Structures are given as structure tokens and as C-alpha cells.
Short mmCIF file of C-alpha atoms in Angstrom, two decimals:
data_model
loop_
_atom_site.label_atom_id
_atom_site.label_comp_id
_atom_site.label_asym_id
_atom_site.label_seq_id
_atom_site.Cartn_x
_atom_site.Cartn_y
_atom_site.Cartn_z
CA MET A 6 -29.46 8.89 -12.24
CA SER A 7 -29.42 5.39 -10.73
CA LYS A 8 -30.94 4.81 -7.33
CA ILE A 9 -28.61 5.45 -4.39
CA LEU A 10 -28.15 2.36 -2.24
CA SER A 11 -27.59 2.14 1.51
CA PHE A 12 -24.40 3.64 2.92
CA GLU A 13 -22.60 0.30 3.24
CA GLN A 14 -23.75 -0.89 -0.19
CA GLU A 15 -22.53 2.31 -1.84
CA TRP A 16 -19.25 2.13 0.08
CA THR A 17 -18.63 -1.50 -0.91
CA ARG A 18 -19.52 -0.76 -4.52
CA ARG A 19 -17.04 2.10 -4.76
CA ASN A 20 -14.36 0.85 -2.35
CA PRO A 21 -14.42 -2.97 -2.52
CA GLY A 22 -10.91 -3.26 -1.09
CA ARG A 23 -11.54 -0.96 1.91
CA VAL A 24 -13.95 -2.98 4.06
CA GLN A 25 -11.84 -2.25 7.14
CA VAL A 26 -13.03 1.37 7.06
CA LEU A 27 -16.60 0.14 7.45
CA ARG A 28 -15.59 -2.04 10.39
CA TYR A 29 -13.88 0.90 12.10
CA MET A 30 -16.91 3.11 11.51
CA ARG A 31 -19.25 0.54 13.06
CA GLU A 32 -16.97 0.15 16.08
CA ALA A 33 -16.54 3.91 16.54
CA ILE A 34 -20.25 4.65 16.35
CA GLY A 35 -21.32 1.46 18.16
CA VAL A 36 -23.66 0.00 15.52
CA ASN A 37 -23.95 -3.20 13.49
CA GLU A 38 -24.46 -1.31 10.23
CA VAL A 39 -23.64 2.26 9.24
CA GLU A 40 -26.57 4.15 7.72
CA TRP A 41 -26.71 7.53 5.99
CA PRO A 42 -28.49 9.37 8.86
CA MET A 43 -25.65 8.32 11.19
CA ILE A 44 -23.18 10.54 9.31
CA THR A 45 -23.40 13.38 11.82
CA THR A 46 -20.72 15.80 12.96
CA LEU A 47 -20.40 14.01 16.29
CA ASN A 48 -20.18 10.56 14.74
CA LEU A 49 -17.57 11.61 12.19
CA THR A 50 -15.50 13.05 15.03
CA LYS A 51 -15.76 9.68 16.78
CA VAL A 52 -14.73 7.91 13.56
CA ARG A 53 -11.72 10.18 13.06
CA GLU A 54 -10.52 9.75 16.65
CA TYR A 55 -11.07 5.98 16.54
CA ILE A 56 -9.19 5.50 13.25
CA CYS A 57 -6.32 7.71 14.45
CA GLU A 58 -6.12 5.62 17.62
CA LYS A 59 -6.24 2.28 15.81
CA MET A 60 -3.89 3.03 12.92
CA ALA A 61 -0.50 4.58 12.27
CA GLY A 62 -0.63 8.31 11.52
CA ASN A 63 -0.15 8.25 7.76
CA SER A 64 -2.34 5.17 7.29
CA ALA A 65 -5.09 6.89 9.26
CA CYS A 66 -4.74 9.96 7.02
CA THR A 67 -5.10 7.76 3.94
CA TYR A 68 -8.23 6.05 5.27
CA LEU A 69 -9.79 9.36 6.29
CA ALA A 70 -8.98 10.89 2.90
CA ILE A 71 -10.79 8.02 1.15
CA LEU A 72 -13.79 8.50 3.45
CA LYS A 73 -13.79 12.27 2.80
CA ALA A 74 -13.72 11.73 -0.97
CA PHE A 75 -16.55 9.22 -0.72
CA LEU A 76 -18.79 11.51 1.34
CA ALA A 77 -18.00 14.49 -0.89
CA SER A 78 -19.69 12.64 -3.76
CA TYR A 79 -22.98 12.53 -1.85
CA VAL A 80 -23.09 15.90 -0.06
CA ASP A 81 -25.56 17.40 -2.53
CA GLU A 82 -27.93 14.44 -2.15
CA ASN A 83 -28.84 15.45 1.45
CA LEU A 84 -28.48 11.87 2.63
CA PHE A 85 -26.73 12.73 5.90
CA PRO A 86 -26.83 15.55 8.49
CA CYS A 87 -23.15 16.60 8.52
CA LYS A 88 -22.66 19.46 6.08
CA ASN A 89 -18.86 19.61 6.25
CA PRO A 90 -17.41 16.06 6.50
CA HIS A 91 -14.08 17.33 5.17
CA LYS A 92 -13.57 19.44 8.29
CA GLU A 93 -14.56 16.67 10.72
CA LEU A 94 -12.30 14.07 9.10
CA LYS A 95 -9.18 16.20 8.86
CA ALA A 96 -5.99 14.58 10.19
CA LYS A 97 -2.33 15.53 10.11
CA ARG A 98 0.31 13.43 8.41
CA VAL A 99 3.55 12.70 10.23
CA PRO A 100 6.91 11.95 8.58
CA SER A 101 8.02 8.32 8.52
CA GLU A 102 11.02 6.51 7.13
CA GLN A 103 10.28 3.38 5.12
CA VAL A 104 12.11 0.09 4.80
CA VAL A 105 13.11 -1.75 1.64
CA LEU A 106 13.96 -5.40 1.18
CA THR A 107 17.35 -6.44 -0.14
CA ALA A 108 17.79 -8.80 -3.08
CA ASP A 109 18.71 -11.53 -0.59
CA GLU A 110 15.48 -10.96 1.37
CA ILE A 111 13.45 -11.09 -1.84
CA THR A 112 15.13 -14.43 -2.60
CA ARG A 113 14.04 -15.70 0.83
CA ILE A 114 10.45 -14.81 -0.01
CA GLU A 115 10.87 -16.56 -3.37
CA ARG A 116 11.91 -19.75 -1.57
CA TYR A 117 9.18 -19.55 1.05
CA LYS A 118 6.55 -22.29 0.81
CA PRO A 119 3.12 -20.80 1.56
CA LYS A 120 1.12 -22.51 4.28
CA THR A 121 -2.30 -21.34 3.03
CA GLU A 122 -3.95 -20.30 -0.22
CA LYS A 123 -4.00 -16.68 0.94
CA GLU A 124 -0.26 -16.78 1.66
CA LYS A 125 0.25 -18.11 -1.86
CA TRP A 126 -1.78 -15.24 -3.33
CA VAL A 127 -0.03 -12.58 -1.26
CA LYS A 128 3.44 -13.94 -2.00
CA ALA A 129 2.66 -14.01 -5.73
CA GLN A 130 1.21 -10.51 -5.85
CA PHE A 131 4.03 -9.05 -3.75
CA LEU A 132 6.68 -10.53 -6.06
CA CYS A 133 4.77 -9.37 -9.15
CA GLU A 134 4.86 -5.83 -7.76
CA TYR A 135 8.59 -6.14 -7.07
CA TYR A 136 9.47 -7.51 -10.50
CA CYS A 137 7.44 -5.08 -12.62
CA LEU A 138 7.25 -2.08 -10.23
CA ALA A 139 3.49 -1.75 -10.69
CA ARG A 140 0.99 -0.63 -8.08
CA SER A 141 -1.03 -3.38 -6.41
CA SER A 142 -4.22 -2.04 -8.04
CA ASP A 143 -2.63 -2.46 -11.47
CA ILE A 144 -1.23 -5.92 -10.70
CA GLN A 145 -4.74 -7.07 -9.83
CA GLN A 146 -6.10 -5.86 -13.17
CA LEU A 147 -3.40 -7.26 -15.46
CA THR A 148 -4.46 -9.95 -17.94
CA PRO A 149 -2.44 -12.14 -20.34
CA GLU A 150 -3.21 -9.54 -23.03
CA ASN A 151 -0.96 -7.09 -21.16
CA ILE A 152 2.02 -9.35 -21.81
CA GLN A 153 3.44 -8.67 -25.24
CA GLY A 154 6.54 -10.69 -26.02
CA ASP A 155 9.19 -9.82 -23.43
CA PHE A 156 7.33 -6.75 -22.14
CA ILE A 157 4.38 -5.89 -19.90
CA THR A 158 2.30 -2.98 -21.16
CA TYR A 159 -0.60 -1.50 -19.19
CA VAL A 160 -2.46 1.72 -18.43
CA SER A 161 -2.38 2.57 -14.74
CA GLN A 162 -5.76 2.94 -13.04
CA LYS A 163 -4.39 5.78 -10.91
CA THR A 164 -2.65 7.96 -13.50
CA MET A 165 -4.27 6.70 -16.74
CA VAL A 166 -0.76 6.72 -18.23
CA ALA A 167 0.56 3.84 -20.34
CA THR A 168 3.70 2.09 -19.12
CA THR A 169 5.89 -0.59 -20.69
CA VAL A 170 8.19 -2.66 -18.46
CA PRO A 171 10.62 -5.43 -19.46
CA MET A 172 9.26 -8.73 -18.16
CA HIS A 173 11.40 -10.31 -15.44
CA LYS A 174 12.00 -14.02 -15.97
CA ASN A 175 10.24 -14.84 -12.67
CA PHE A 176 7.17 -12.71 -13.35
CA PRO A 177 5.04 -15.19 -15.40
CA LYS A 178 5.11 -17.84 -12.65
CA TYR A 179 3.79 -15.48 -9.98
CA PHE A 180 1.43 -13.75 -12.38
CA LYS A 181 -0.47 -17.04 -12.65
CA GLN A 182 -0.58 -17.48 -8.86
CA ARG A 183 -2.05 -14.08 -7.88
CA GLY A 184 -5.40 -15.54 -6.82
CA LYS A 185 -8.17 -13.45 -5.28
CA THR A 186 -7.83 -9.79 -4.35
CA LEU A 187 -7.55 -9.20 -0.59
CA ASP A 188 -8.27 -5.98 1.26
CA ARG A 189 -5.19 -3.93 2.14
CA ALA A 190 -5.25 -4.76 5.86
CA SER A 191 -5.39 -8.52 5.24
CA PHE A 192 -2.65 -8.30 2.61
CA ASN A 193 -0.32 -6.37 4.91
CA ARG A 194 -0.95 -8.72 7.82
CA ILE A 195 -0.09 -11.75 5.68
CA ILE A 196 3.02 -10.29 4.04
CA LYS A 197 4.33 -9.37 7.49
CA ARG A 198 3.79 -12.96 8.60
CA ILE A 199 5.56 -14.29 5.50
CA CYS A 200 8.55 -12.01 6.10
CA LYS A 201 8.68 -13.05 9.75
CA ASN A 202 8.66 -16.72 8.73
CA CYS A 203 11.47 -15.95 6.27
CA GLY A 204 13.64 -14.62 9.09
CA ILE A 205 13.46 -10.99 7.95
CA ASP A 206 13.60 -9.91 11.55
CA ASP A 207 16.67 -7.69 11.93
CA GLU A 208 16.10 -4.76 14.27
CA VAL A 209 15.69 -1.50 12.39
CA LYS A 210 16.03 1.93 13.98
CA LEU A 211 14.16 4.63 12.12
CA PHE A 212 11.88 7.63 12.43
CA TYR A 213 8.42 6.06 12.24
CA HIS A 214 4.98 7.50 13.01
CA GLY A 215 6.47 10.70 14.36
CA LYS A 216 9.14 9.26 16.64
CA THR A 217 12.36 7.25 16.58
CA GLN A 218 11.65 3.57 17.07
CA VAL A 219 13.44 0.23 17.00
CA ARG A 220 11.29 -2.37 15.27
CA LYS A 221 11.67 -5.79 13.74
CA LYS A 222 11.99 -5.33 9.99
CA TYR A 223 9.07 -7.58 9.08
CA GLU A 224 6.79 -5.35 11.17
CA LEU A 225 7.48 -2.48 8.77
CA VAL A 226 6.77 -4.37 5.54
CA GLY A 227 3.57 -3.68 3.61
CA SER A 228 2.19 -3.94 0.10
CA HIS A 229 4.06 -0.79 -0.99
CA THR A 230 7.41 -2.25 0.12
CA ALA A 231 7.62 -4.34 -3.04
CA ARG A 232 7.62 -1.35 -5.41
CA ARG A 233 9.95 0.59 -3.15
CA SER A 234 12.38 -2.33 -2.99
CA GLY A 235 12.35 -2.88 -6.76
CA ALA A 236 13.02 0.80 -7.42
CA THR A 237 15.86 0.85 -4.88
CA GLU A 238 17.47 -2.23 -6.44
CA LEU A 239 17.39 -0.60 -9.88
CA ALA A 240 18.94 2.58 -8.44
CA ARG A 241 21.65 0.45 -6.83
CA ARG A 242 22.39 -0.87 -10.32
CA ASP A 243 22.84 2.73 -11.54
CA VAL A 244 19.61 2.91 -13.56
CA PRO A 245 18.82 6.64 -14.04
CA ILE A 246 16.01 7.94 -11.85
CA ALA A 247 14.18 9.24 -14.94
CA THR A 248 14.02 5.68 -16.28
CA ILE A 249 12.91 4.25 -12.94
CA SER A 250 10.20 6.93 -12.84
CA LYS A 251 8.87 5.78 -16.22
CA LEU A 252 8.93 2.14 -15.13
CA MET A 253 6.98 3.01 -11.95
CA ASN A 254 4.37 4.97 -13.89
CA HIS A 255 5.15 8.14 -11.95
CA THR A 256 4.34 11.51 -13.43
CA ASN A 257 7.61 13.09 -12.25
CA THR A 258 10.97 12.08 -10.79
CA LEU A 259 10.38 13.89 -7.49
CA ILE A 260 7.77 11.27 -6.58
CA THR A 261 10.18 8.50 -7.57
CA SER A 262 12.98 9.90 -5.42
CA ARG A 263 10.79 9.40 -2.34
CA TYR A 264 10.59 5.68 -3.10
CA ILE A 265 14.30 5.04 -3.43
CA PHE A 266 16.08 4.24 -0.19
CA ALA A 267 19.52 5.79 0.13
CA ASP A 268 21.52 3.99 2.83
CA THR A 269 23.59 6.85 4.26
CA ARG A 270 24.99 4.54 6.95
CA ASN A 271 26.80 2.37 4.39
CA LEU A 272 28.29 4.69 1.83
CA GLY A 273 31.23 2.56 0.75
CA GLU A 274 34.96 3.15 0.99
CA GLU A 275 35.22 5.89 -1.64
CA ALA A 276 32.47 8.01 -0.13
CA MET A 277 33.66 7.46 3.42
CA GLY A 278 37.10 8.60 2.35
CA PHE A 279 35.64 12.07 1.98
CA PHE A 280 34.26 12.08 5.52
CA ASN A 281 37.52 10.67 6.85
CA GLY A 282 39.45 13.53 5.25
CA GLU A 283 41.34 11.29 2.84
#
């Protein structure tokens, strides 16, 4: 077995895109560098409370789940005092509605002229996700070899399932502009700024982080919004959910149905005729 590195080295090796978790851990514990002996019951409680305070409920749950999985890999090595990190890092998810971008809003992002290199990378990756419905982790790993004629074929890192997607005419341009991989927090901060600069600032009322809120739409946009928006646009065009599920590399249609936004406030004349008793 290879030599186990320091806590932060092992974390960075296994979670290169999650450096924000390390920053939160340092701040919660009050140290400049997290070390294995610092993983105590008390410190993990501090980390959980700090992350839950700093982040939205479901995002906090995601971060804590990643930390739990990481620590679980080293429990038998006796590197840290806490014997049950799973218990100390447990957090409860809360239901949240999600936003999607319309075709018009996607066009605004298309026309946006990035002000920095990072904005250029984020814009390109976001649009790649929208146009081929792939996860950000898969977009980052795609190479020219994945493009075969008019199709994109790849094996998802998450599901290890092969997927083939027709290549959108705009995809190649943004595929070449993806640039460096950014951590999730930086990506989300930049895509929010891009959407704000594009005027995607309508007020949205929705159930978010456990309560009803009114927020500017750009505040609710994140890396996952691209896939959600692409799936919703295909559903709007009457593409069967089973087909959308295949394109999104989902293992079943129930997962896909959670991605597709159904606008129950704008049902159209025919549907509203039912509710109007016509």
C-alpha cells in the first residue's frame, strides 16, 4: 500500500475540485492547516455546524457527505481520534425548488462577452453542459476523441454508463473554450455574475432552503442549472422522458423527472380551460 500523505494532501489528491471544504474546516477549527489528529468528535461537530451556517441546506449536506465518504476510507488506518465521523457529520436535507433558464436566457449568455479568462471558461463549460446535457465532471474530461461525426459519445465518470448525444451546432465552439477546471464554488459565483450581467434578474418566488423566498433569478443559478435547463427545453419540445433520461446518462426516468421544470403557473389555454370549467 502506498504511503498515506497528510490530511490536506490526501484530500486534494482525492477531491481536487473541493478545496472550499478544506477552507471551511480550517476556519471552523481555527487552524492554518488541517491535520489527521485534529479529526476529533468535537472538531467535526464544529465543522458540521460551520458548514451548515455558511452554506444552503442541501449544499451543506453534499459537502458533508463528501467529507464523510473521505474519512470512511481512512477509519481503519487509525489516523484520527474520532471513531464515528458519519454520526458527527450527519445533516438533514431540506426540499428546494430549482430554476431553469429559458431559451431566450441561454441566448443572452451566448451573446455575453466575457470580461476575464475565467468568465470565458465558465461560459463555455456552462453552455457545453446545456447543449449536450452532460454533468460538469464529464464535460471536463471530454476530448476530441469523444466526438464521432455528428455525435458525442462518452462514459460517465459517475455512472460508468456509455451515452451518445447528438452534437448541437454550437457545441464545438464552446468545447474548445472550456479552459481550466474551477472548483464548484468559484464556478457558481462566476456563472451567477454572468447571468446578472445578462439581465437575468427577474424576481422568482419559490420554496428554497426550507422556506418560501423571493430572489433574483441569477442568484439561484449554478452549474447544475445548465443540465436542468437543457432537459426542460427538450421536454417542452415533447421529447419523451425516457429519451431525455438516456441523453442525461440517468439510470432511471424518476431521476430525470426531478430535473424537468413543469411551469404549473402557465399551463396554456387548453389546460386552463379545464380549470375554468370550459
